[in-house]
């Protein structure tokens, strides 16, 4: 209809982002930025760049957003996520801590802090924040998954299963969850359950589960 304001392109860009059309979202946000130089537009474009793995571009946009407006917790949280993807874990922890100081109710912030603490070697603090995340956001599967993965790595398989099953109920299409569940049951010598979960993992597109199935489940089938 000829109405082409910067806010309209921003809104359409956000909608495309929700539909996972991140490149389309970036195109609309480029137009929004040509029409109006707003911190939020840089932030949103930075989020999209992160999703398409263009981390340097994401970081540049988030730096600009924070320079323009340094009181928004989500901006720091997102910059922490990019730093995590760049494996700059000390920088990520600083960003997440800044975000939670600005707004203690920032979405998923305790899970993010837990990851940063884990990567920086502060194991007890990592577990503490994963558990806080579960209490505050019990619908968020990543926190259950991170605890399950954490306990699996430390050979606490029954505890790992408890958290991984919760993660699976919340996000049944994430193949890493069912793969690690399968690996837990392998360690507990429950072959049937293990291979059922590994098949679910393959169905969800987890490539690493294919080799597990070949090494364990096919061999088990031959033995039986």
XYZ file of C-alpha atoms in Angstrom:
224
model
C 0.000 0.000 0.000
C 3.039 2.261 -0.160
C 3.616 2.583 3.589
C 7.348 1.994 4.040
C 8.484 3.346 7.391
C 11.606 2.153 9.181
C 9.443 0.637 11.927
C 7.482 -1.362 9.384
C 10.649 -2.861 7.895
C 11.859 -3.600 11.435
C 8.603 -5.377 12.235
C 8.688 -7.404 9.041
C 12.326 -8.273 9.740
C 11.371 -9.546 13.206
C 8.566 -11.618 11.700
C 10.968 -13.149 9.186
C 13.321 -13.938 12.043
C 10.575 -15.834 13.871
C 10.073 -17.815 10.650
C 13.860 -18.484 10.578
C 14.280 -16.496 7.366
C 17.314 -14.755 8.808
C 18.754 -13.499 5.536
C 15.377 -12.014 4.636
C 15.276 -10.396 8.067
C 18.733 -8.902 7.533
C 17.578 -7.394 4.228
C 14.621 -5.676 5.906
C 16.756 -4.466 8.793
C 19.266 -3.025 6.308
C 16.420 -0.946 4.866
C 15.249 0.057 8.341
C 18.759 1.259 9.150
C 18.926 3.328 5.968
C 15.700 5.016 7.049
C 16.521 5.408 10.745
C 19.664 4.929 12.818
C 18.245 3.110 15.866
C 20.073 0.913 18.379
C 17.295 -1.690 18.268
C 17.762 -2.187 14.533
C 21.453 -2.975 15.032
C 20.573 -5.324 17.891
C 18.028 -7.240 15.814
C 20.377 -7.496 12.865
C 23.108 -8.726 15.211
C 20.774 -11.484 16.429
C 20.149 -12.543 12.818
C 23.850 -12.501 11.949
C 24.474 -14.772 14.918
C 21.916 -17.290 13.637
C 23.608 -17.437 10.208
C 27.013 -17.903 11.913
C 28.390 -14.531 10.816
C 29.749 -13.800 14.259
C 32.026 -10.892 13.428
C 29.152 -9.047 11.765
C 26.935 -9.877 14.739
C 29.510 -8.555 17.176
C 29.963 -5.327 15.201
C 26.215 -4.648 15.248
C 25.868 -5.434 18.950
C 28.828 -3.202 19.780
C 27.107 -0.388 17.911
C 23.793 -1.018 19.666
C 25.466 -0.892 23.084
C 27.407 2.261 22.198
C 24.099 3.906 21.279
C 22.170 2.567 24.292
C 24.058 0.922 27.147
C 21.118 0.258 29.500
C 19.401 -2.668 27.722
C 20.156 -6.063 29.289
C 19.208 -8.019 26.152
C 21.978 -6.314 24.204
C 24.642 -7.551 26.622
C 23.046 -10.986 26.842
C 23.155 -11.346 23.065
C 26.754 -10.135 22.912
C 27.564 -12.808 25.491
C 25.958 -15.426 23.248
C 28.119 -14.308 20.324
C 31.230 -14.406 22.499
C 30.248 -17.948 23.530
C 30.022 -18.955 19.875
C 33.436 -17.390 19.311
C 34.741 -19.389 22.326
C 35.618 -16.179 24.156
C 34.156 -17.543 27.366
C 35.630 -15.045 29.831
C 34.201 -12.194 27.749
C 30.863 -14.025 27.557
C 30.683 -14.366 31.336
C 31.312 -10.643 31.780
C 28.497 -9.806 29.340
C 26.010 -12.135 31.026
C 26.883 -10.747 34.453
C 26.347 -7.233 33.116
C 22.975 -8.241 31.679
C 21.743 -9.751 34.944
C 22.833 -6.671 36.892
C 20.773 -4.476 34.587
C 17.761 -6.803 34.580
C 17.717 -9.911 36.809
C 14.703 -11.198 34.836
C 16.513 -11.342 31.482
C 15.280 -14.396 29.567
C 17.442 -17.520 29.910
C 20.223 -15.549 31.576
C 20.951 -18.135 34.277
C 21.400 -20.886 31.693
C 23.792 -18.637 29.775
C 25.733 -17.800 32.930
C 25.903 -21.517 33.738
C 27.439 -22.275 30.354
C 29.959 -19.482 30.760
C 30.951 -20.655 34.236
C 31.294 -24.230 32.970
C 33.561 -23.196 30.111
C 35.634 -21.110 32.498
C 36.072 -24.042 34.890
C 33.752 -22.904 37.711
C 31.803 -26.154 37.871
C 29.859 -25.651 41.108
C 28.671 -22.224 39.997
C 27.648 -23.644 36.612
C 25.419 -26.288 38.218
C 23.968 -23.698 40.585
C 22.889 -21.465 37.708
C 21.491 -24.325 35.609
C 19.301 -25.270 38.573
C 18.227 -21.665 39.101
C 17.330 -21.523 35.425
C 15.128 -24.603 35.794
C 13.349 -23.102 38.804
C 12.748 -19.780 37.078
C 12.003 -21.114 33.565
C 10.891 -24.749 33.897
C 9.712 -24.808 30.270
C 13.224 -24.149 28.864
C 14.763 -27.407 27.661
C 18.362 -26.200 27.326
C 18.905 -26.014 31.093
C 17.763 -29.611 31.584
C 19.929 -30.686 28.651
C 22.990 -28.893 29.990
C 22.601 -30.530 33.390
C 22.030 -33.926 31.769
C 25.115 -33.507 29.590
C 27.085 -32.310 32.616
C 26.190 -35.384 34.702
C 26.767 -37.744 31.764
C 30.312 -36.388 31.374
C 30.888 -37.210 35.036
C 29.499 -40.769 34.737
C 26.426 -40.007 36.855
C 24.161 -41.708 34.369
C 20.960 -42.054 36.390
C 21.026 -38.385 37.337
C 21.785 -37.491 33.729
C 18.785 -39.521 32.543
C 16.469 -37.662 34.918
C 17.350 -34.278 33.409
C 17.631 -35.494 29.825
C 14.151 -36.999 29.934
C 12.767 -33.640 31.034
C 14.631 -31.981 28.171
C 13.237 -34.554 25.741
C 9.649 -33.892 26.854
C 10.153 -30.180 26.203
C 12.116 -30.544 22.960
C 11.624 -33.994 21.367
C 13.181 -32.954 18.050
C 16.655 -32.116 19.400
C 18.677 -35.185 18.490
C 21.557 -34.519 20.896
C 19.198 -35.137 23.826
C 18.169 -38.616 22.698
C 21.716 -39.455 21.621
C 23.095 -38.807 25.102
C 20.125 -40.632 26.606
C 21.075 -43.610 24.466
C 24.686 -43.363 25.598
C 23.539 -43.306 29.238
C 21.572 -46.507 28.774
C 24.542 -48.115 27.015
C 26.563 -47.475 30.155
C 23.751 -48.977 32.242
C 23.665 -52.071 29.966
C 20.053 -51.487 28.896
C 20.560 -52.290 25.216
C 16.963 -52.103 24.062
C 16.254 -48.698 25.590
C 19.633 -47.383 24.425
C 19.053 -48.320 20.800
C 15.500 -46.963 20.827
C 16.786 -43.556 21.903
C 19.629 -43.677 19.401
C 17.133 -44.346 16.609
C 15.077 -41.362 17.774
C 18.245 -39.291 17.667
C 18.971 -40.348 14.089
C 15.377 -39.591 13.105
C 15.892 -36.083 14.510
C 18.974 -35.596 12.318
C 21.803 -36.173 14.801
C 24.682 -37.354 12.608
C 26.900 -38.466 15.485
C 24.243 -40.971 16.534
C 24.699 -42.863 13.255
C 28.163 -44.070 14.225
C 26.903 -44.988 17.704
C 24.191 -47.106 16.143
C 26.674 -48.855 13.847
C 29.145 -49.523 16.651
C 26.659 -50.619 19.255
C 23.122 -51.357 18.064
C 23.950 -53.255 14.863
C 26.508 -55.300 16.737
C 23.918 -55.975 19.433
C 21.363 -57.079 16.831
C 23.875 -59.548 15.348
C 24.681 -60.966 18.779
C 21.000 -61.438 19.568
